[in-house]
Amino acid sequence: MPKTVRIAMLGSGFVAGFYMQGLANVNGQEVVVNFSLDKKRAKKFAATWNIPEHTTNLAKLIERDDIDLYIIALPNDAHMPVSVLLSQAGRNQVCTKPLARTPEEAGRMLKAAVESDKLHGYAETEVFAPAVVKARQTIESGGIGKVLWVRSRESHSGPHSAHFWDIERTGGGAMNDLACHCIEAARYFHGKENAIVEVMAWGDTLVHSKKTKGEDNALLVLKFSSGGIAHCEMSWTCKGGLDLRNEIHGSEGSIFTDVTRGTPISSFVSQPAGYVVEKADIDFGWTRPLPEEAFTYGYQAEMRHFVECVRDGVEPRETYVDGYAVNCVLDAGYQSMASKRWVKVKY
Amino acid sequence: MPKTVRIAMLGSGFVAGFYMQGLANVNGQEVVVNFSLDKKRAKKFAATWNIPEHTTNLAKLIERDDIDLYIIALPNDAHMPVSVLLSQAGRNQVCTKPLARTPEEAGRMLKAAVESDKLHGYAETEVFAPAVVKARQTIESGGIGKVLWVRSRESHSGPHSAHFWDIERTGGGAMNDLACHCIEAARYFHGKENAIVEVMAWGDTLVHSKKTKGEDNALLVLKFSSGGIAHCEMSWTCKGGLDLRNEIHGSEGSIFTDVTRGTPISSFVSQPAGYVVEKADIDFGWTRPLPEEAFTYGYQAEMRHFVECVRDGVEPRETYVDGYAVNCVLDAGYQSMASKRWVKVKY
Amino acid sequence: MPKTVRIAMLGSGFVAGFYMQGLANVNGQEVVVNFSLDKKRAKKFAATWNIPEHTTNLAKLIERDDIDLYIIALPNDAHMPVSVLLSQAGRNQVCTKPLARTPEEAGRMLKAAVESDKLHGYAETEVFAPAVVKARQTIESGGIGKVLWVRSRESHSGPHSAHFWDIERTGGGAMNDLACHCIEAARYFHGKENAIVEVMAWGDTLVHSKKTKGEDNALLVLKFSSGGIAHCEMSWTCKGGLDLRNEIHGSEGSIFTDVTRGTPISSFVSQPAGYVVEKADIDFGWTRPLPEEAFTYGYQAEMRHFVECVRDGVEPRETYVDGYAVNCVLDAGYQSMASKRWVKVKY
Amino acid sequence: MPKTVRIAMLGSGFVAGFYMQGLANVNGQEVVVNFSLDKKRAKKFAATWNIPEHTTNLAKLIERDDIDLYIIALPNDAHMPVSVLLSQAGRNQVCTKPLARTPEEAGRMLKAAVESDKLHGYAETEVFAPAVVKARQTIESGGIGKVLWVRSRESHSGPHSAHFWDIERTGGGAMNDLACHCIEAARYFHGKENAIVEVMAWGDTLVHSKKTKGEDNALLVLKFSSGGIAHCEMSWTCKGGLDLRNEIHGSEGSIFTDVTRGTPISSFVSQPAGYVVEKADIDFGWTRPLPEEAFTYGYQAEMRHFVECVRDGVEPRETYVDGYAVNCVLDAGYQSMASKRWVKVKY
Ligand SMILES: NC(=O)c1ccc[n+]([C@@H]2O[C@H](COP(=O)([O-])OP(=O)(O)OC[C@H]3O[C@@H](n4cnc5c(N)ncnc54)[C@H](O)[C@@H]3O)[C@@H](O)[C@H]2O)c1
Ligand SMILES: NC(=O)c1ccc[n+]([C@@H]2O[C@H](COP(=O)([O-])OP(=O)(O)OC[C@H]3O[C@@H](n4cnc5c(N)ncnc54)[C@H](O)[C@@H]3O)[C@@H](O)[C@H]2O)c1
Ligand SMILES: NC(=O)c1ccc[n+]([C@@H]2O[C@H](COP(=O)([O-])OP(=O)(O)OC[C@H]3O[C@@H](n4cnc5c(N)ncnc54)[C@H](O)[C@@H]3O)[C@@H](O)[C@H]2O)c1
Ligand SMILES: NC(=O)c1ccc[n+]([C@@H]2O[C@H](COP(=O)([O-])OP(=O)(O)OC[C@H]3O[C@@H](n4cnc5c(N)ncnc54)[C@H](O)[C@@H]3O)[C@@H](O)[C@H]2O)c1
C-alpha cells in the first residue's frame, strides 16, 4: 500500500468543514493537524473532525517537514501571505478560490509557487463536481459538436461570514465571490486552449447597499478566441437556496447541469425535518434535499485529485496558473463594470 | 492512524466491479486479493483495479489469516456454500443480495455466521443510497408523520448475465432478483420494529418466456403490523435504463426518491457520447447521465460502513438477520403468486 | 356557422365550476340555465358564470325542449334518479364520474339512456386530459410496443364536501371516489377491446376513521385478458396537493404523465401568492403552480367533445357503457377487499 | 348570446395555423375568410381549417364591412403596408410579432392605427402563455418582492421559412426574430411603468454564415429605470427543440417558467411515435412531448383576448404601442451590437 498523504488544514470555517467532508471519502490520506487563528475554534474543529493535533501557530506549522500537503481554507486576504510563506518553505499547497484579491496578488503567489518547484493546486470545486466533469466528457466525446455558448450561474441570498461583505478584505462583491466558479467552468467547457479575449460586465447593489460597497448582482460576458461566448450570472439576493447551474450549447446539442435542484430526492414535509441544502431559506413544504453536498459540489473529487497528485508526484489539473487567469478575468470585469465597455484581457 | 482494513474480493463480475468503484472512495482499506473461478478473469480484474494478488483457489484464500474482510460478490447459488466455509474458518464476511435462494439456505448461512461470532454484513445497496438514507432521516425527524404506504420500484430491460435467467441457479425471476431491494427499502422506511405480517403477489412472464421460466414482471404487496403497506414493482421488461424509485407517503407528507432520472445533468446529444447510466438502452438524443453511479446507488456508502464496522468492531446495520428476513418475504411472495391469496409471513 | 349548443348545468358545486371553466374555452355553446337545490347557490352560480337563467325546479327544467344537453354535476346518489328522468324525457345527457354507486344503479341508467335513443356521455376527465390523450396517441403509433403494465395514481389529503365521507350516499371510500379515474385510464391505455377479467384489492382506513366508514387508502390490481395488468393507487391521506400520475410500461418503452407536478412553472415565494393547485396544502416556499387546471385535467377537452357530439350527432367516445364497466370493476374490487382473493369481473 | 365575432385570417403559413388552433378553443367567433397570396395555399388552408371562404385579393377583402377583426399573420415586410391599408379602411386589426422591421415602420403603423380609432392588438404570444400569466400574477401578489433580474431565453435550431434568413425582408437575424418575445416578457414581469432606459447587445453568426447575414446567436441586456435588469438569450443554433424559458428573480423569491420541457408527459419510445414539440430535432428515445402547443405557447389565450376585446369594445392589453416599444429596443440593441457600447433607448 502506498504511503498515506499527511495533510494540514489551514482554517476552521465553512469551506474547511466542506474539505473535511470531502476528505472523509478519500483513501490514503490523513488530516494530521488543523490551524486556526483562534484556539477554541481550532480545538473544536479538531474534535469535530477527529484531527489529532491543532495549533494557532502558523509559522511553526509551516516549518514542520512531516506534512505532505497544506490546504489554504482562509479568507481571501490571507491567501497571498500564507501561500508565499509556504512556497518559501518549499511546501506542497492547495488554495481555495479565488486565488487572491487582485491579479497582482495572484501573480505573486504563482511566481513564488513556481519557484518553489512544489505542487500548487487551485481548489475550484466547480470543475470537479461530478456533473460538470461528466458534461466535459460529453463534450470531448463530440456529443454537442463545437461549444458556442456557456451559461454559468451561481446565486444565493448572501454570504454567511462578515468578511465577504467587506470588499477591502475580499476584493469585490458578488462577482468576485461567485464568478470564480463560473469563469473556470466556462474555460473548462470551452477548453483552456481557447483563451478569453474580451469581457463585458454589469453589476449593481440592488438590495444590500447598507451592508456592502460591493455589487450584489452581476452579469459578466466572456468572449473566447473561438468567437464563442460565456455569460455568468452572479447574485447575492436570490432566495430558495444555493443555485448553481450551467448550460452548454454546442452546434450539435446542449448540456444542462443543476446540482442543487436536479437532486434525487424531493419531499413535502409538514414541519422542518433537518438540513436541506446550503443556504436553503426554507426547510418545510416542498423541498429538494441534496443528500451529499460535499460530493455533489466537487469537494470530494478535488480533494481526491490533490491527494493523488501529491502521492504520485504529478501536476494537478487546476493550478495557480488557472487561479491567476481567473483573477485577471475578474479584474477586466470590474474595469468593464466601471467603463461600460468591452475590456480586453490577457493572462 | 488506525489500521488499514485488508479485503478479499470474491468474484470478478458486475457487482464486484461496482464494489471496487465504491471502495475507491473509502479511506483506510485496501483490497489485497481477488478470487475468481477463471484465471484470466482474475488476472484482468486485478489489473483493472490495481489489486496486488489474485487467485482461483478459494479454499486457500479462506485459510489465510491476514484478511480482515471477505466480500461475497458471486452468483446466488454460490452464496451459501462460500459463506458457510467462511463462517467455519471464523472470517468476517459481507454478502451481496439476495442472501440466498431460499429461506432454508439463508437460515443455514445466518446460523453459521452467528456461531462464528464474526462480523456478517448484508450488502443491500438500496438502504445505503444517499437519497434513501436522507429519506429515512427525514422520516425520523417527523417530517412526514406516520409512514402509511411505501412504493418501491426497480426495473430494467433484463439482466446482463446468463445465470439470472436460470431460476434453479438464482432462486426465481424478476421478483427474486429485484424485490430484495424493495423489501429492504420498505422495512427501512416503515422501521424494522414494524414487522411484515402478510404478503400478496402477482407475477407473470410477459416477454421473455423463451429465455426463462421465471416471471419477468411482478407486483408484491407487503402488509406491516402497523396496518400500513408497501407495494413493490419489479420488471425485467422496461426500456430506458435502470429505474429505481421510492415513494413514501406518511400522514403529514411524502418523500420521493429517484436516483436514475433525478440526476444533476440532462443533455441533448446528436451522437453517442459515452456511458449514460446502467442499462441505458439509448445513448443519444435526450438523456440524463448519472455522473457517479457507485456513489448514488449506495455502493460507496455500504462499503465504507462495512469497512468501518470491521475496523471499529461494531455490528453493521444490515446483517444476515436482514438477509434472512428478505428471503422469508420472497418465499411467501412466491407462495402467494401460486395460490392467488394473501400469505402470512414470519422471520 | 352551425347552431349553438344550449346547455343546462345541473349542480352548482365544485365540479360544476370546473365544467364552466372548461366550457369557457369551447366554441359554439352556451350554458343557458343552472339548476341547484338551493336558490341562493343557484343565483350565485349563475352570476359568477354569467348564466342567464337559474332554477331550483328540476322537473320543469327537464320538460323544456330548448335544451340540447343536460350535464349532471351532482353528488353520486343523485346521478341515477336524475339520469333516468332525463332519459324518460328523451334528453341528451352527460354525467360526471362515477356513473353511480353500484353496478345495479349504473345498469338502470345505461338501460334507460339506451332506450331513450339520445346521447349519453360519461364525463371521465382523466381520459380527456391532454397529456393522457397524447400518451394514448404515442401507444397507437407503436412507440412503446405492447402495453404490459399501467400504474395509475390519484391522491390528495381528503375530499372537500361532506357527502364524500358518507359511504351510503357515495357508494364507498377513496377507492370509489378515485379509482374511477384510474380504471378508465387503464382501459384507455390497454385498449377497451382488452377486457378486465379479474381484480384484487386492498383498502384500509388508516387516518380518517373518525370521519368515515370508507377506506382512505386503497390499492386495486386489474388483470386484463391480454395477460397485462394495471395497478391503481388511491389515497385520501396524502399531503402536498392533488397527485395524479400515470405510468405506462410497454415492451418497447414507457410513458409517464404527471399533470400536477410536471407543470411549466416552479417558484419560490416568501409569502402566499395566490392559488397554486387543487388541494395544495401549502402556498408558499417552493411550489409548482398549475396555470390552467380546467384545461390540464381534461375538463375543457371533455366539454368540447360532448358539445361537438351533440352538434354533429355522433356518439361520444365515453358513454354510460364505460361508466357501467367502471362500476362493475369497483364492485369486484370491494368484494376482493373483503374476501382477500382475486375476484372475476364481467361487464 | 352575444354576437359572434367574424374574423379574416391574413396568411396561411406557420403562425396562421397556430392562430387557427388557438381559435378552435375560443367561444363566440368564426373565421369566415382566409387570404393567401397563392390560390392553392388559400384553398388548402381553408379546407384544413374549415373556413367557408378564401381569397387572393387583399384589397377587396379589406373593403368588406362584415369582418369584425383582421389578423395579420404575414412575413415581417408585409406587416406595415397591410396594416396601414387596414387602418385607412377603418378596420380592427391584430398583428403578429415583430410589429415591423424598424422603429420607423412600426411608428407608421401605430400612427395610422391610432388615427383609425379602431382596435389594434399586438399578438405577442409570450405574455399570454398561461405559465407566464401565472408568473405575473404571482409577482402582483407580492410573492417574490421587488423584481430585480429577468432572464428570458428563446432558442431553436433555425427558422422554418426562407424569409427569416433574409435580413432585408425580416429586419435582422435571431435577435430580431426572437428577442421580441423576451423583451415583452421582461416588460411584463418588471411592469410596463418601469421603462427600459439602456441596452447592451452582443451577436454573432457562429454557424449559419452561409445561409444568412444576420446573427444566429445574440445576448441582449436591458436596464430598467428601477435599476433592475433583464437579459435575453436568443439562438438559432440550439438543438433539441424549441427552448422557451423565463426566470424572474425578485428580492423575496424567484419564478421559473419552462413551457417546452416542463411538460406533463415524458416518454421513452423505441421508434418515432408522432409529433413531439415545435422543432424537436428528435422524436424517439427520451422525449417530453408537449400535448397542446397552441394552448401552452399562448396562442389560444391571445386569440380569446382579442376576440373578447372586439366583442366588448375594450382596448387589448397589448397594442401597437407595445409593438412599437419592442422595435425601438431592438433597434437600440443592433446599435449596441455594432458600437460595443450601452445605448440609450426611448419609446
Ligand atoms: N466552493 C468553494 O470552494 C468555496 C466555498 C466557500 C468558501 N470558499 C472560500 O474559502 C475561503 C474561506 O471562506 P469560508 O466560507 O470558509 O469563511 P469562514 O468565515 O467560514 O471561515 C474562515 C476561516 O478563516 C479564519 N480566519 C479569518 N481570518 C483569518 C486570518 N486573517 N488569518 C488566518 N485565518 C483567518 C477564520 O477563523 C475561519 O476559520 C474564502 O477564500 C472563500 O472564498 C470556497
Ligand atoms: N445492487 C446490488 O447489490 C447488486 C447488483 C447486481 C448484482 N448483485 C448480486 O451480485 C451477485 C453477482 O451478480 P453479478 O451481476 O456480479 O454477476 P456476474 O455474472 O456479472 O458475475 C458473477 C461472478 O461470479 C463468478 N462465478 C460464477 N459462478 C461461480 C461459482 N459457482 N463460484 C464462484 N464464482 C462464480 C463469475 O466468474 C463472475 O466473476 C448476485 O448475487 C447478484 O444478485 C447485487
Ligand atoms: N374529475 C371529475 O370529473 C370530478 C371531480 C370532482 C367531483 N366529481 C363528481 O362530481 C359530483 C359532485 O361532486 P362535487 O365535488 O361537485 O360536490 P359538491 O359538494 O362541491 O357539489 C355538489 C352539488 O350538488 C348539489 N346537491 C347536493 N345534493 C343534491 C341532491 N340530492 N340533488 C341535487 N343536487 C344536490 C349541491 O348543492 C352542490 O351544488 C360527484 O359525483 C363527484 O364524484 C367529478
Ligand atoms: N409566436 C408567434 O407569435 C410567432 C411564431 C412564428 C411566426 N410569427 C410571425 O408570423 C409571421 C409569419 O411567419 P410564419 O412563420 O407564419 O411564416 P410562413 O413562411 O410559415 O408563412 C408566411 C405566410 O405569408 C404568406 N406571404 C409571404 N409573403 C407574403 C407577402 N409579401 N404578402 C402577403 N403574404 C405573404 C405566405 O404565403 C405564407 O402564407 C412573421 O412575422 C413571424 O415573425 C409569430
Coordinates of N, CA and C in Angstrom, one line a residue, chain A residues 67-126:
Chain A
I67 N 4.6 17.1 6.9 CA 3.3 17.4 6.3 C 3.5 17.3 4.7
D68 N 2.7 16.5 4.1 CA 2.8 16.4 2.6 C 2.0 17.4 1.9
L69 N 1.0 18.0 2.5 CA 0.1 19.0 1.8 C -0.5 19.9 2.7
Y70 N -0.4 21.2 2.4 CA -1.1 22.3 3.2 C -2.3 22.8 2.4
I71 N -3.4 22.8 3.0 CA -4.6 23.3 2.3 C -5.1 24.7 2.9
I72 N -5.1 25.7 2.1 CA -5.4 27.0 2.5 C -6.9 27.3 2.4
A73 N -7.6 27.3 3.5 CA -9.0 27.4 3.6 C -9.3 28.7 4.4
L74 N -8.7 29.8 4.1 CA -8.7 31.0 4.8 C -9.4 32.1 4.0
P75 N -9.8 33.2 4.6 CA -10.4 34.3 3.9 C -9.4 34.8 2.8
N76 N -10.0 35.5 1.8 CA -9.2 35.9 0.6 C -7.9 36.7 0.9
D77 N -8.0 37.6 1.9 CA -6.9 38.4 2.2 C -5.7 37.7 2.8
A78 N -6.0 36.5 3.3 CA -4.9 35.7 3.9 C -4.2 34.7 2.9
H79 N -4.8 34.6 1.7 CA -4.3 33.6 0.8 C -2.8 33.9 0.4
M80 N -2.6 35.2 -0.1 CA -1.3 35.5 -0.6 C -0.2 35.4 0.5
P81 N -0.3 36.0 1.6 CA 0.7 35.9 2.6 C 1.0 34.5 3.0
V82 N 0.0 33.7 3.3 CA 0.2 32.4 3.7 C 0.8 31.5 2.6
S83 N 0.4 31.7 1.4 CA 0.9 30.9 0.3 C 2.3 31.2 0.0
V84 N 2.7 32.5 0.1 CA 4.1 32.8 -0.2 C 5.0 32.2 0.9
L85 N 4.6 32.2 2.1 CA 5.3 31.6 3.2 C 5.5 30.1 2.9
L86 N 4.5 29.4 2.5 CA 4.5 28.0 2.2 C 5.5 27.8 1.0
S87 N 5.4 28.6 0.0 CA 6.4 28.5 -1.1 C 7.8 28.6 -0.7
Q88 N 8.0 29.6 0.1 CA 9.4 29.9 0.6 C 9.9 28.7 1.4
A89 N 9.0 28.0 2.1 CA 9.4 26.9 2.9 C 9.4 25.6 2.0
G90 N 9.1 25.7 0.8 CA 9.1 24.5 -0.1 C 8.0 23.5 0.2
R91 N 6.8 24.0 0.4 CA 5.7 23.0 0.7 C 4.7 22.9 -0.4
N92 N 4.2 21.7 -0.5 CA 3.0 21.4 -1.4 C 1.8 22.2 -0.9
Q93 N 1.1 22.8 -1.7 CA 0.0 23.6 -1.3 C -1.2 23.6 -2.2
V94 N -2.4 23.7 -1.6 CA -3.6 23.9 -2.4 C -4.3 25.1 -1.8
C95 N -4.8 26.0 -2.6 CA -5.5 27.2 -2.1 C -7.0 27.2 -2.7
T96 N -7.9 27.6 -1.8 CA -9.3 27.7 -2.2 C -9.5 28.9 -3.1
K97 N -10.6 29.0 -3.7 CA -11.0 30.1 -4.6 C -11.4 31.3 -3.9
P98 N -11.3 32.6 -4.4 CA -10.4 32.9 -5.5 C -9.0 32.9 -5.1
L99 N -8.1 32.7 -6.0 CA -6.7 32.6 -5.6 C -6.3 33.8 -4.8
A100 N -6.7 35.0 -5.2 CA -6.3 36.2 -4.5 C -7.3 37.3 -4.8
R101 N -7.0 38.5 -4.3 CA -8.0 39.6 -4.4 C -7.7 40.4 -5.7
T102 N -6.5 40.3 -6.2 CA -6.1 41.0 -7.4 C -5.2 40.2 -8.3
P103 N -5.1 40.5 -9.6 CA -4.1 39.9 -10.4 C -2.7 40.0 -9.8
E104 N -2.4 41.1 -9.2 CA -1.0 41.3 -8.6 C -0.8 40.3 -7.5
E105 N -1.7 40.2 -6.6 CA -1.5 39.2 -5.5 C -1.4 37.8 -6.1
A106 N -2.3 37.5 -7.0 CA -2.3 36.2 -7.6 C -1.0 35.9 -8.3
G107 N -0.5 37.0 -9.0 CA 0.8 36.8 -9.7 C 2.0 36.5 -8.7
R108 N 1.9 37.2 -7.6 CA 3.0 36.9 -6.6 C 2.9 35.5 -6.1
M109 N 1.7 35.0 -5.9 CA 1.5 33.6 -5.4 C 2.0 32.6 -6.4
L110 N 1.6 32.9 -7.6 CA 2.0 32.0 -8.7 C 3.5 31.9 -8.9
K111 N 4.1 33.1 -8.9 CA 5.6 33.2 -9.1 C 6.3 32.4 -8.0
A112 N 5.9 32.7 -6.7 CA 6.6 32.0 -5.6 C 6.4 30.5 -5.7
A113 N 5.2 30.1 -6.0 CA 4.9 28.6 -6.1 C 5.7 28.0 -7.1
V114 N 5.8 28.6 -8.3 CA 6.6 28.0 -9.4 C 8.0 27.9 -9.0
E115 N 8.5 29.0 -8.3 CA 9.9 29.0 -7.9 C 10.2 27.9 -6.8
S116 N 9.2 27.6 -6.1 CA 9.4 26.6 -5.0 C 9.5 25.2 -5.6
D117 N 9.0 25.0 -6.8 CA 9.1 23.7 -7.5 C 8.3 22.7 -6.8
K118 N 7.3 23.1 -6.1 CA 6.5 22.1 -5.4 C 5.1 22.2 -6.0
L119 N 4.2 21.3 -5.5 CA 2.9 21.2 -6.0 C 2.0 22.4 -5.6
H120 N 1.3 23.0 -6.6 CA 0.4 24.1 -6.2 C -1.0 23.7 -6.9
G121 N -2.0 23.6 -6.1 CA -3.3 23.2 -6.7 C -4.3 24.3 -6.4
Y122 N -5.2 24.6 -7.4 CA -6.2 25.6 -7.2 C -7.5 24.9 -7.0
A123 N -8.0 25.0 -5.8 CA -9.2 24.3 -5.4 C -10.5 24.9 -5.9
E124 N -10.8 24.8 -7.2 CA -12.0 25.3 -7.7 C -13.0 24.1 -7.8
T125 N -13.9 24.0 -6.9 CA -14.8 22.9 -6.8 C -15.6 22.7 -8.1
E126 N -16.0 23.7 -8.7 CA -17.0 23.6 -9.8 C -16.5 22.6 -10.9

